[in-house]
Coordinates of C-alpha atoms in Angstrom, one line a residue:
X201 CA 166.5 92.8 113.7
X202 CA 170.2 92.6 114.8
X203 CA 171.0 91.2 118.2
X204 CA 174.4 92.1 119.6
X205 CA 175.8 90.5 122.7
X206 CA 179.1 91.4 124.4
X207 CA 181.4 88.5 125.3
X208 CA 184.9 89.1 125.9
X209 CA 186.6 91.8 123.9
X210 CA 184.0 92.7 121.2
X211 CA 180.5 92.4 119.8
X212 CA 179.4 89.1 118.5
X213 CA 176.4 88.6 116.1
X214 CA 174.4 85.5 116.6
X215 CA 174.7 83.0 113.7
X216 CA 171.0 82.8 113.2
X217 CA 170.6 86.5 112.8
X218 CA 173.6 86.6 110.4
X219 CA 171.7 84.2 108.1
X220 CA 168.5 86.2 108.3
X221 CA 170.4 89.4 107.6
X222 CA 172.1 87.8 104.5
X223 CA 168.7 86.5 103.2
X224 CA 167.1 90.0 103.6
X225 CA 170.0 91.7 101.8
X226 CA 169.7 89.2 98.9
X227 CA 165.9 89.0 98.7
X228 CA 165.0 92.7 99.0
X229 CA 166.6 93.8 95.7
X230 CA 164.9 90.9 93.9
X231 CA 161.5 91.8 95.4
X232 CA 162.0 95.5 94.5
X233 CA 162.7 94.5 90.9
X234 CA 159.6 92.3 90.8
X235 CA 157.3 94.9 92.4
X236 CA 158.5 97.7 90.1
X237 CA 157.8 95.4 87.0
X238 CA 154.4 94.5 88.3
X239 CA 153.6 98.2 89.1
X240 CA 154.5 99.1 85.5
X241 CA 152.3 96.4 84.1
X242 CA 149.3 97.5 86.3
X243 CA 149.8 101.1 85.1
X244 CA 149.6 100.1 81.5
X245 CA 146.5 97.9 82.0
X246 CA 144.8 100.6 84.1
X247 CA 145.5 103.3 81.4
X248 CA 144.1 101.0 78.7
X249 CA 141.0 100.1 80.7
X250 CA 140.4 103.8 81.6
X251 CA 139.9 104.7 78.0
X252 CA 136.2 104.9 76.9
X253 CA 135.0 102.1 74.7
X254 CA 134.4 104.6 71.9
X255 CA 138.2 105.1 71.7
X256 CA 138.5 101.5 70.3
X257 CA 135.5 101.7 67.9
X258 CA 135.4 103.0 64.4
X259 CA 133.7 106.4 64.3
X260 CA 130.8 105.1 62.2
X261 CA 130.1 102.4 64.7
X262 CA 130.5 104.3 68.0
X263 CA 126.9 105.6 68.5
X264 CA 125.4 102.1 68.0
X265 CA 128.1 100.5 70.1
X266 CA 127.2 102.7 73.1
X267 CA 123.4 102.5 72.9
X268 CA 121.8 100.7 75.8
X269 CA 119.8 97.5 75.2
X270 CA 116.0 98.0 74.8
X271 CA 114.1 97.8 78.1
X272 CA 111.5 94.9 78.4
X273 CA 108.3 95.5 80.3
X274 CA 109.3 93.0 83.0
X275 CA 112.6 94.9 83.5
X276 CA 111.0 98.3 84.1
X277 CA 111.4 99.8 87.6
X278 CA 108.8 101.7 89.6
X279 CA 105.7 100.8 91.4
X280 CA 103.6 98.2 89.7
X281 CA 100.5 96.5 91.1
X282 CA 98.0 94.0 89.9
X283 CA 94.5 94.3 91.4
X284 CA 92.0 91.5 91.1
X285 CA 88.5 92.3 92.3
X286 CA 85.7 89.7 92.6
X287 CA 82.0 90.0 93.7
X288 CA 82.0 93.8 93.7
X289 CA 79.3 94.0 91.1
X290 CA 78.4 96.8 88.6
X291 CA 81.3 96.3 86.3
X292 CA 83.9 96.6 89.1
X293 CA 85.1 93.0 88.9
X294 CA 88.2 92.2 87.0
X295 CA 92.0 92.2 87.0
X296 CA 93.7 95.6 86.4
X297 CA 97.3 96.6 86.1
X298 CA 98.5 99.8 87.7
X299 CA 101.8 101.5 87.1
X300 CA 102.8 104.5 89.2
X301 CA 105.7 107.0 88.7
X302 CA 104.5 107.6 85.9
X303 CA 100.9 106.6 86.3
X304 CA 99.4 104.2 83.8
X305 CA 98.1 100.7 83.2
X306 CA 94.7 99.2 82.6
X307 CA 93.2 100.4 85.9
X308 CA 90.1 102.6 85.4
X309 CA 91.7 105.5 87.4
X310 CA 95.5 105.2 87.5
X311 CA 96.1 108.7 88.8
X312 CA 93.6 108.4 91.6
X313 CA 94.7 104.8 92.5
X314 CA 98.4 105.8 92.7
X315 CA 97.4 108.9 94.8
X316 CA 95.4 106.7 97.2
X317 CA 98.3 104.3 97.8
X318 CA 100.7 107.3 98.2
X319 CA 98.4 108.8 100.7
X320 CA 98.5 105.7 102.8
X321 CA 102.3 105.0 102.5
X322 CA 104.2 105.7 105.7
X323 CA 108.0 105.3 106.1
X324 CA 108.8 102.0 107.9
X325 CA 105.2 100.7 107.7
X326 CA 103.6 98.1 105.4
X327 CA 101.0 100.0 103.3
X328 CA 99.2 96.8 102.6
X329 CA 99.4 95.2 106.1
X330 CA 96.4 93.1 107.2
X331 CA 94.3 94.2 110.2
X332 CA 96.3 93.4 113.3
X333 CA 95.4 90.2 115.1
X334 CA 93.2 90.8 118.1
X335 CA 91.8 94.1 116.8
X336 CA 88.3 95.0 118.2
X337 CA 86.1 95.5 115.1
X338 CA 82.5 96.4 114.6
X339 CA 80.3 93.5 113.6
X340 CA 79.0 94.8 110.3
X341 CA 79.0 93.2 106.9
X342 CA 80.2 95.1 103.8
X343 CA 79.3 92.6 101.2
X344 CA 80.9 89.6 99.4
X345 CA 83.5 91.7 97.5
X346 CA 87.1 90.5 97.7
X347 CA 90.3 91.9 96.2
X348 CA 93.9 90.6 95.9
X349 CA 96.7 93.1 95.3
X350 CA 100.2 91.9 94.2
X351 CA 103.3 93.5 92.8
X352 CA 105.9 96.0 94.0
X353 CA 105.3 99.2 95.9
X354 CA 108.2 101.4 97.2
X355 CA 110.6 98.7 96.3
X356 CA 108.9 96.1 98.5
X357 CA 106.9 93.1 97.3
X358 CA 103.1 93.2 97.8
X359 CA 100.7 90.3 98.3
X360 CA 97.6 91.5 100.1
X361 CA 94.1 90.1 100.4
X362 CA 91.1 92.4 101.1
X363 CA 87.5 91.6 102.1
X364 CA 84.6 93.5 103.7
X365 CA 83.6 91.1 106.5
X366 CA 83.7 93.5 109.5
X367 CA 84.3 97.2 110.3
X368 CA 88.1 96.9 110.4
X369 CA 88.2 95.2 107.0
X370 CA 85.8 97.7 105.5
X371 CA 87.9 100.6 106.8
X372 CA 91.1 99.0 105.4
X373 CA 89.4 98.6 102.0
X374 CA 87.9 102.1 101.9
X375 CA 91.4 103.7 102.7
X376 CA 92.6 102.5 99.3
X377 CA 89.6 103.7 97.2
X378 CA 90.0 104.2 94.2
X379 CA 92.7 101.5 94.0
X380 CA 89.9 99.2 95.1
X381 CA 86.3 100.0 93.9
X382 CA 84.2 102.4 96.1
X383 CA 81.6 100.1 97.6
X384 CA 80.3 102.6 100.2
X385 CA 76.6 103.2 99.9
X386 CA 77.2 106.8 99.0
X387 CA 80.3 106.0 96.9
X388 CA 78.5 104.3 94.0
X389 CA 77.6 106.5 91.1

């Protein structure tokens, strides 16, 4: 910025501004040289880092060098649930692992169990949510069976307890058959 004032016969440049102007004229070429050197260095580093790792490897070692590490069971993604059932009787008690997408695990019916959970999954809702507080439920007893489901479903952690102490709890349990054993009077085979 150059400030010109008129006094007397001609323009006069303020002394402060003259010093700033002199500094800018001296510093700018130096900065230009520094920046152009830095830009060249960045270009070289970028070109080297853009080359694939195989370009630096010996041809005999390249396939092994690019192989991904083996996947451990605990690192696998997907929907995984552990179901623990107690007091259900007739061989239904136990702890079962369930893997969905693809279906598998130690659960007696992995395909049916995954389908039951899928059928009850709604966007934005907790598939394993408890019965809402204050719900009006029928006073019926479905037996002493309990279940505990833990794991991951649809990318969200699961930790849900199930019982059959009233109509709402029985309906919540029955929605997830065959993930949970079918304890309905007509459901047993």
